[in-house]
PDB file of C-alpha atoms in Angstrom:
ATOM      1  CA  MET P   1     -16.193  18.220  12.902  1.00  0.00           C
ATOM      2  CA  THR P   2     -17.131  14.812  11.684  1.00  0.00           C
ATOM      3  CA  ALA P   3     -15.279  11.754  10.507  1.00  0.00           C
ATOM      4  CA  VAL P   4     -16.662  10.085   7.415  1.00  0.00           C
ATOM      5  CA  ARG P   5     -15.569   6.743   6.021  1.00  0.00           C
ATOM      6  CA  SER P   6     -16.014   6.838   2.295  1.00  0.00           C
ATOM      7  CA  SER P   7     -14.783   5.493  -1.009  1.00  0.00           C
ATOM      8  CA  GLU P   8     -16.018   8.515  -2.962  1.00  0.00           C
ATOM      9  CA  PRO P   9     -13.528  10.405  -5.141  1.00  0.00           C
ATOM     10  CA  GLU P  10     -12.264  13.624  -3.598  1.00  0.00           C
ATOM     11  CA  MET P  11     -13.852  16.979  -4.394  1.00  0.00           C
ATOM     12  CA  ARG P  12     -12.781  18.512  -7.696  1.00  0.00           C
ATOM     13  CA  GLY P  13     -11.637  22.069  -8.209  1.00  0.00           C
ATOM     14  CA  GLN P  14     -10.168  22.502  -4.703  1.00  0.00           C
ATOM     15  CA  PRO P  15      -6.472  23.226  -4.130  1.00  0.00           C
ATOM     16  CA  VAL P  16      -5.048  20.082  -2.551  1.00  0.00           C
ATOM     17  CA  LEU P  17      -1.988  19.681  -0.339  1.00  0.00           C
ATOM     18  CA  GLU P  18      -0.585  16.183   0.207  1.00  0.00           C
ATOM     19  CA  GLU P  19       1.638  14.463   2.756  1.00  0.00           C
ATOM     20  CA  LEU P  20       2.778  10.877   3.004  1.00  0.00           C
ATOM     21  CA  ALA P  21       2.089   9.584   6.525  1.00  0.00           C
ATOM     22  CA  ARG P  22       5.017   7.185   6.559  1.00  0.00           C
ATOM     23  CA  ALA P  23       4.899   3.939   8.519  1.00  0.00           C
ATOM     24  CA  LYS P  24       6.901   4.081  11.764  1.00  0.00           C
ATOM     25  CA  VAL P  25       9.176   1.131  12.488  1.00  0.00           C
ATOM     26  CA  ASN P  26      10.786   0.643  15.891  1.00  0.00           C
ATOM     27  CA  LEU P  27      14.140  -0.935  15.033  1.00  0.00           C
ATOM     28  CA  THR P  28      15.004  -1.284  18.709  1.00  0.00           C
ATOM     29  CA  LEU P  29      12.766  -0.996  21.730  1.00  0.00           C
ATOM     30  CA  ARG P  30      13.931  -1.248  25.315  1.00  0.00           C
ATOM     31  CA  VAL P  31      11.388  -0.892  28.114  1.00  0.00           C
ATOM     32  CA  LEU P  32      13.418   0.448  31.052  1.00  0.00           C
ATOM     33  CA  GLY P  33      10.769   0.126  33.752  1.00  0.00           C
ATOM     34  CA  ARG P  34       7.689   1.905  35.026  1.00  0.00           C
ATOM     35  CA  ARG P  35       7.953   5.615  35.736  1.00  0.00           C
ATOM     36  CA  ALA P  36       6.368   7.402  38.711  1.00  0.00           C
ATOM     37  CA  ASP P  37       3.654   8.774  36.363  1.00  0.00           C
ATOM     38  CA  GLY P  38       2.578   5.222  35.429  1.00  0.00           C
ATOM     39  CA  TYR P  39       4.101   5.242  31.938  1.00  0.00           C
ATOM     40  CA  HIS P  40       6.959   2.995  30.898  1.00  0.00           C
ATOM     41  CA  ALA P  41      10.377   4.553  30.295  1.00  0.00           C
ATOM     42  CA  LEU P  42      11.444   3.712  26.743  1.00  0.00           C
ATOM     43  CA  ASP P  43      14.592   3.805  24.668  1.00  0.00           C
ATOM     44  CA  SER P  44      13.971   3.151  20.980  1.00  0.00           C
ATOM     45  CA  ILE P  45      15.538   3.756  17.601  1.00  0.00           C
ATOM     46  CA  VAL P  46      12.805   4.622  15.109  1.00  0.00           C
ATOM     47  CA  ALA P  47      12.950   4.733  11.330  1.00  0.00           C
ATOM     48  CA  PHE P  48      10.293   5.521   8.759  1.00  0.00           C
ATOM     49  CA  ALA P  49       9.379   3.437   5.738  1.00  0.00           C
ATOM     50  CA  ASP P  50       8.911   4.818   2.260  1.00  0.00           C
ATOM     51  CA  VAL P  51       5.287   3.628   2.335  1.00  0.00           C
ATOM     52  CA  GLY P  52       2.332   4.953   4.254  1.00  0.00           C
ATOM     53  CA  ASP P  53      -1.102   6.500   4.102  1.00  0.00           C
ATOM     54  CA  LEU P  54      -1.665   9.417   1.743  1.00  0.00           C
ATOM     55  CA  VAL P  55      -3.163  12.407   3.578  1.00  0.00           C
ATOM     56  CA  ARG P  56      -4.676  15.325   1.679  1.00  0.00           C
ATOM     57  CA  LEU P  57      -5.904  18.725   2.863  1.00  0.00           C
ATOM     58  CA  LEU P  58      -8.578  20.546   0.858  1.00  0.00           C
ATOM     59  CA  PRO P  59      -8.215  24.009   2.442  1.00  0.00           C
ATOM     60  CA  GLY P  60     -11.404  25.918   3.086  1.00  0.00           C
ATOM     61  CA  ALA P  61     -13.697  22.934   2.447  1.00  0.00           C
ATOM     62  CA  PRO P  62     -16.032  21.944   5.314  1.00  0.00           C
ATOM     63  CA  THR P  63     -13.894  20.684   8.195  1.00  0.00           C
ATOM     64  CA  GLN P  64     -14.159  16.929   8.375  1.00  0.00           C
ATOM     65  CA  VAL P  65     -12.070  13.793   7.973  1.00  0.00           C
ATOM     66  CA  ARG P  66     -12.880  11.344   5.201  1.00  0.00           C
ATOM     67  CA  VAL P  67     -11.107   7.979   5.068  1.00  0.00           C
ATOM     68  CA  THR P  68     -10.833   5.919   1.895  1.00  0.00           C
ATOM     69  CA  GLY P  69      -8.664   2.994   0.872  1.00  0.00           C
ATOM     70  CA  PRO P  70      -8.390  -0.701   1.620  1.00  0.00           C
ATOM     71  CA  PHE P  71      -8.227  -0.300   5.421  1.00  0.00           C
ATOM     72  CA  ALA P  72     -10.737   2.549   5.844  1.00  0.00           C
ATOM     73  CA  THR P  73     -13.450   0.430   7.416  1.00  0.00           C
ATOM     74  CA  GLU P  74     -11.108  -0.999  10.081  1.00  0.00           C
ATOM     75  CA  ILE P  75     -10.742   2.259  12.009  1.00  0.00           C
ATOM     76  CA  VAL P  76     -12.641   2.002  15.283  1.00  0.00           C
ATOM     77  CA  GLY P  77     -13.473   5.002  17.441  1.00  0.00           C
ATOM     78  CA  GLU P  78     -12.473   8.592  16.905  1.00  0.00           C
ATOM     79  CA  ASN P  79      -9.803   9.103  14.269  1.00  0.00           C
ATOM     80  CA  LEU P  80      -6.695  10.910  15.570  1.00  0.00           C
ATOM     81  CA  ALA P  81      -6.868  13.175  12.515  1.00  0.00           C
ATOM     82  CA  THR P  82     -10.260  14.443  13.732  1.00  0.00           C
ATOM     83  CA  ARG P  83      -8.770  15.140  17.164  1.00  0.00           C
ATOM     84  CA  ALA P  84      -5.840  16.933  15.497  1.00  0.00           C
ATOM     85  CA  LEU P  85      -8.216  19.282  13.667  1.00  0.00           C
ATOM     86  CA  ARG P  86     -10.124  19.977  16.881  1.00  0.00           C
ATOM     87  CA  LEU P  87      -6.946  20.760  18.860  1.00  0.00           C
ATOM     88  CA  LEU P  88      -5.685  23.003  16.058  1.00  0.00           C
ATOM     89  CA  SER P  89      -8.931  24.978  15.925  1.00  0.00           C
ATOM     90  CA  GLU P  90      -8.758  25.432  19.713  1.00  0.00           C
ATOM     91  CA  ALA P  91      -5.089  26.498  19.577  1.00  0.00           C
ATOM     92  CA  GLU P  92      -5.638  29.119  16.868  1.00  0.00           C
ATOM     93  CA  PRO P  93      -9.160  29.933  15.653  1.00  0.00           C
ATOM     94  CA  LEU P  94      -7.777  31.848  12.635  1.00  0.00           C
ATOM     95  CA  LEU P  95      -6.200  28.750  11.083  1.00  0.00           C
ATOM     96  CA  VAL P  96      -7.587  27.796   7.694  1.00  0.00           C
ATOM     97  CA  LEU P  97      -8.499  24.136   8.068  1.00  0.00           C
ATOM     98  CA  GLY P  98     -10.602  22.131   5.641  1.00  0.00           C
ATOM     99  CA  GLU P  99     -11.400  18.603   4.645  1.00  0.00           C
ATOM    100  CA  ILE P 100      -8.842  15.907   5.353  1.00  0.00           C
ATOM    101  CA  VAL P 101      -8.915  12.887   3.060  1.00  0.00           C
ATOM    102  CA  ILE P 102      -6.885   9.906   4.243  1.00  0.00           C
ATOM    103  CA  GLU P 103      -6.194   7.120   1.779  1.00  0.00           C
ATOM    104  CA  LYS P 104      -5.673   4.359   4.355  1.00  0.00           C
ATOM    105  CA  ARG P 105      -2.978   2.105   2.872  1.00  0.00           C
ATOM    106  CA  LEU P 106      -1.470   0.865   6.141  1.00  0.00           C
ATOM    107  CA  PRO P 107      -3.184  -1.882   8.123  1.00  0.00           C
ATOM    108  CA  VAL P 108      -4.892  -0.650  11.306  1.00  0.00           C
ATOM    109  CA  ALA P 109      -3.432  -1.758  14.683  1.00  0.00           C
ATOM    110  CA  ALA P 110      -0.379  -3.213  12.931  1.00  0.00           C
ATOM    111  CA  GLY P 111       2.227  -1.563  15.159  1.00  0.00           C
ATOM    112  CA  LEU P 112       3.263   0.835  12.364  1.00  0.00           C
ATOM    113  CA  GLY P 113       1.965   4.031  13.934  1.00  0.00           C
ATOM    114  CA  GLY P 114      -0.540   4.587  11.128  1.00  0.00           C
ATOM    115  CA  GLY P 115      -3.033   6.690  13.086  1.00  0.00           C
ATOM    116  CA  SER P 116      -0.230   8.679  14.716  1.00  0.00           C
ATOM    117  CA  ALA P 117       1.422   9.236  11.329  1.00  0.00           C
ATOM    118  CA  ASP P 118      -1.927  10.399   9.885  1.00  0.00           C
ATOM    119  CA  ALA P 119      -2.425  12.907  12.726  1.00  0.00           C
ATOM    120  CA  ALA P 120       1.151  14.156  12.311  1.00  0.00           C
ATOM    121  CA  ALA P 121       0.602  14.574   8.562  1.00  0.00           C
ATOM    122  CA  VAL P 122      -2.501  16.670   9.328  1.00  0.00           C
ATOM    123  CA  LEU P 123      -0.376  18.902  11.575  1.00  0.00           C
ATOM    124  CA  ARG P 124       2.278  19.311   8.851  1.00  0.00           C
ATOM    125  CA  LEU P 125      -0.350  20.109   6.194  1.00  0.00           C
ATOM    126  CA  VAL P 126      -2.127  22.713   8.311  1.00  0.00           C
ATOM    127  CA  ARG P 127       1.217  24.248   9.340  1.00  0.00           C
ATOM    128  CA  ARG P 128       2.325  24.455   5.703  1.00  0.00           C
ATOM    129  CA  HIS P 129      -0.968  26.021   4.581  1.00  0.00           C
ATOM    130  CA  ASN P 130      -0.972  28.541   7.466  1.00  0.00           C
ATOM    131  CA  ALA P 131       2.705  29.547   7.424  1.00  0.00           C
ATOM    132  CA  GLU P 132       1.935  33.084   8.645  1.00  0.00           C
ATOM    133  CA  LEU P 133       0.371  31.736  11.863  1.00  0.00           C
ATOM    134  CA  ALA P 134       2.687  28.752  12.391  1.00  0.00           C
ATOM    135  CA  ALA P 135       5.206  30.430  14.705  1.00  0.00           C
ATOM    136  CA  GLY P 136       2.551  31.103  17.347  1.00  0.00           C
ATOM    137  CA  ILE P 137       1.445  27.476  17.673  1.00  0.00           C
ATOM    138  CA  ASP P 138       2.969  24.805  19.917  1.00  0.00           C
ATOM    139  CA  TRP P 139       3.055  22.049  17.284  1.00  0.00           C
ATOM    140  CA  ASP P 140       5.074  19.683  19.490  1.00  0.00           C
ATOM    141  CA  GLY P 141       2.650  20.188  22.395  1.00  0.00           C
ATOM    142  CA  ILE P 142      -0.336  19.442  20.172  1.00  0.00           C
ATOM    143  CA  ALA P 143       1.438  16.355  18.798  1.00  0.00           C
ATOM    144  CA  LEU P 144       2.130  15.084  22.321  1.00  0.00           C
ATOM    145  CA  ALA P 145      -1.485  15.759  23.379  1.00  0.00           C
ATOM    146  CA  LEU P 146      -2.596  13.497  20.511  1.00  0.00           C
ATOM    147  CA  GLY P 147      -0.425  10.550  21.579  1.00  0.00           C
ATOM    148  CA  LEU P 148       3.096   9.487  22.453  1.00  0.00           C
ATOM    149  CA  ASP P 149       3.958   8.354  18.896  1.00  0.00           C
ATOM    150  CA  VAL P 150       2.711  11.552  17.244  1.00  0.00           C
ATOM    151  CA  PRO P 151       5.783  13.722  18.050  1.00  0.00           C
ATOM    152  CA  VAL P 152       8.186  11.306  16.365  1.00  0.00           C
ATOM    153  CA  CYS P 153       5.761  10.938  13.453  1.00  0.00           C
ATOM    154  CA  LEU P 154       5.664  14.734  13.171  1.00  0.00           C
ATOM    155  CA  THR P 155       9.419  14.697  12.509  1.00  0.00           C
ATOM    156  CA  SER P 156       8.995  11.723  10.133  1.00  0.00           C
ATOM    157  CA  ARG P 157      12.726  11.027  10.281  1.00  0.00           C
ATOM    158  CA  SER P 158      15.050   8.563  12.006  1.00  0.00           C
ATOM    159  CA  CYS P 159      15.257   9.371  15.735  1.00  0.00           C
ATOM    160  CA  ARG P 160      16.093   8.018  19.123  1.00  0.00           C
ATOM    161  CA  MET P 161      12.992   8.130  21.355  1.00  0.00           C
ATOM    162  CA  GLU P 162      13.370   8.253  25.116  1.00  0.00           C
ATOM    163  CA  GLY P 163      11.208   8.954  28.153  1.00  0.00           C
ATOM    164  CA  ARG P 164       7.601   8.077  27.367  1.00  0.00           C
ATOM    165  CA  GLY P 165       8.476   8.672  23.726  1.00  0.00           C
ATOM    166  CA  GLU P 166       8.436  12.464  23.921  1.00  0.00           C
ATOM    167  CA  MET P 167      12.220  12.965  24.165  1.00  0.00           C
ATOM    168  CA  LEU P 168      13.529  12.870  20.602  1.00  0.00           C
ATOM    169  CA  THR P 169      17.056  13.064  19.260  1.00  0.00           C
ATOM    170  CA  ALA P 170      17.316  13.212  15.483  1.00  0.00           C
ATOM    171  CA  LEU P 171      19.932  10.853  14.119  1.00  0.00           C
ATOM    172  CA  PRO P 172      22.580  12.456  11.891  1.00  0.00           C
ATOM    173  CA  TYR P 173      21.530  10.137   9.050  1.00  0.00           C
ATOM    174  CA  GLU P 174      18.397   8.489   7.745  1.00  0.00           C
ATOM    175  CA  ILE P 175      18.290   4.760   8.423  1.00  0.00           C
ATOM    176  CA  GLN P 176      17.716   2.829   5.232  1.00  0.00           C
ATOM    177  CA  VAL P 177      17.183  -0.901   5.626  1.00  0.00           C
ATOM    178  CA  PRO P 178      15.662  -3.034   2.879  1.00  0.00           C
ATOM    179  CA  ALA P 179      12.844  -4.924   4.564  1.00  0.00           C
ATOM    180  CA  VAL P 180       9.555  -6.649   3.983  1.00  0.00           C
ATOM    181  CA  VAL P 181       6.914  -6.251   6.688  1.00  0.00           C
ATOM    182  CA  VAL P 182       4.163  -8.865   6.722  1.00  0.00           C
ATOM    183  CA  ASN P 183       0.910  -8.229   8.523  1.00  0.00           C
ATOM    184  CA  ALA P 184      -1.402 -11.137   9.318  1.00  0.00           C
ATOM    185  CA  ARG P 185      -4.298  -8.690   9.840  1.00  0.00           C
ATOM    186  CA  GLU P 186      -4.280  -9.433  13.554  1.00  0.00           C
ATOM    187  CA  PRO P 187      -4.335  -6.335  15.794  1.00  0.00           C
ATOM    188  CA  VAL P 188      -1.143  -5.572  17.729  1.00  0.00           C
ATOM    189  CA  PRO P 189      -2.133  -4.181  21.141  1.00  0.00           C
TER     190      PRO P 189
END
């Protein structure tokens, strides 16, 4: 599997599935101290914006990740979407994968969970396309193996995150707050 950064139009004639990888916004974040495993214990209320990266799956096309859009060139290192495809192929070799095209609309390293949301969107797309195999796959385990923000991004709904971020409680309502988020194009570590 390869990751390709490109501005080429997507392949024509392929069935395409789409998911919006919505920006994650921590509305509250309490760091409760360091755990015995070295991670910090967190308590956070998370909501998702109505904007994000657009992630497409072209089922059956050569398995790769292609990134387009205004922030495509800012991705450094291995893309989490590429790792997601690799973990999925290891979990179930019969899955129909394909080409992932990410239209990168969210700034990179902006604290919005963009890479995690992209990886979670890949999981949702592959699960939707392979419904007959979905029950036998530990989607939450794969999400957690990709990163601590990926499980909440897999739900893509308002939640309370606890533990390292892996303990999720869905809120009984979606949080809707009108907001403007400004990014100075400085990485947020």
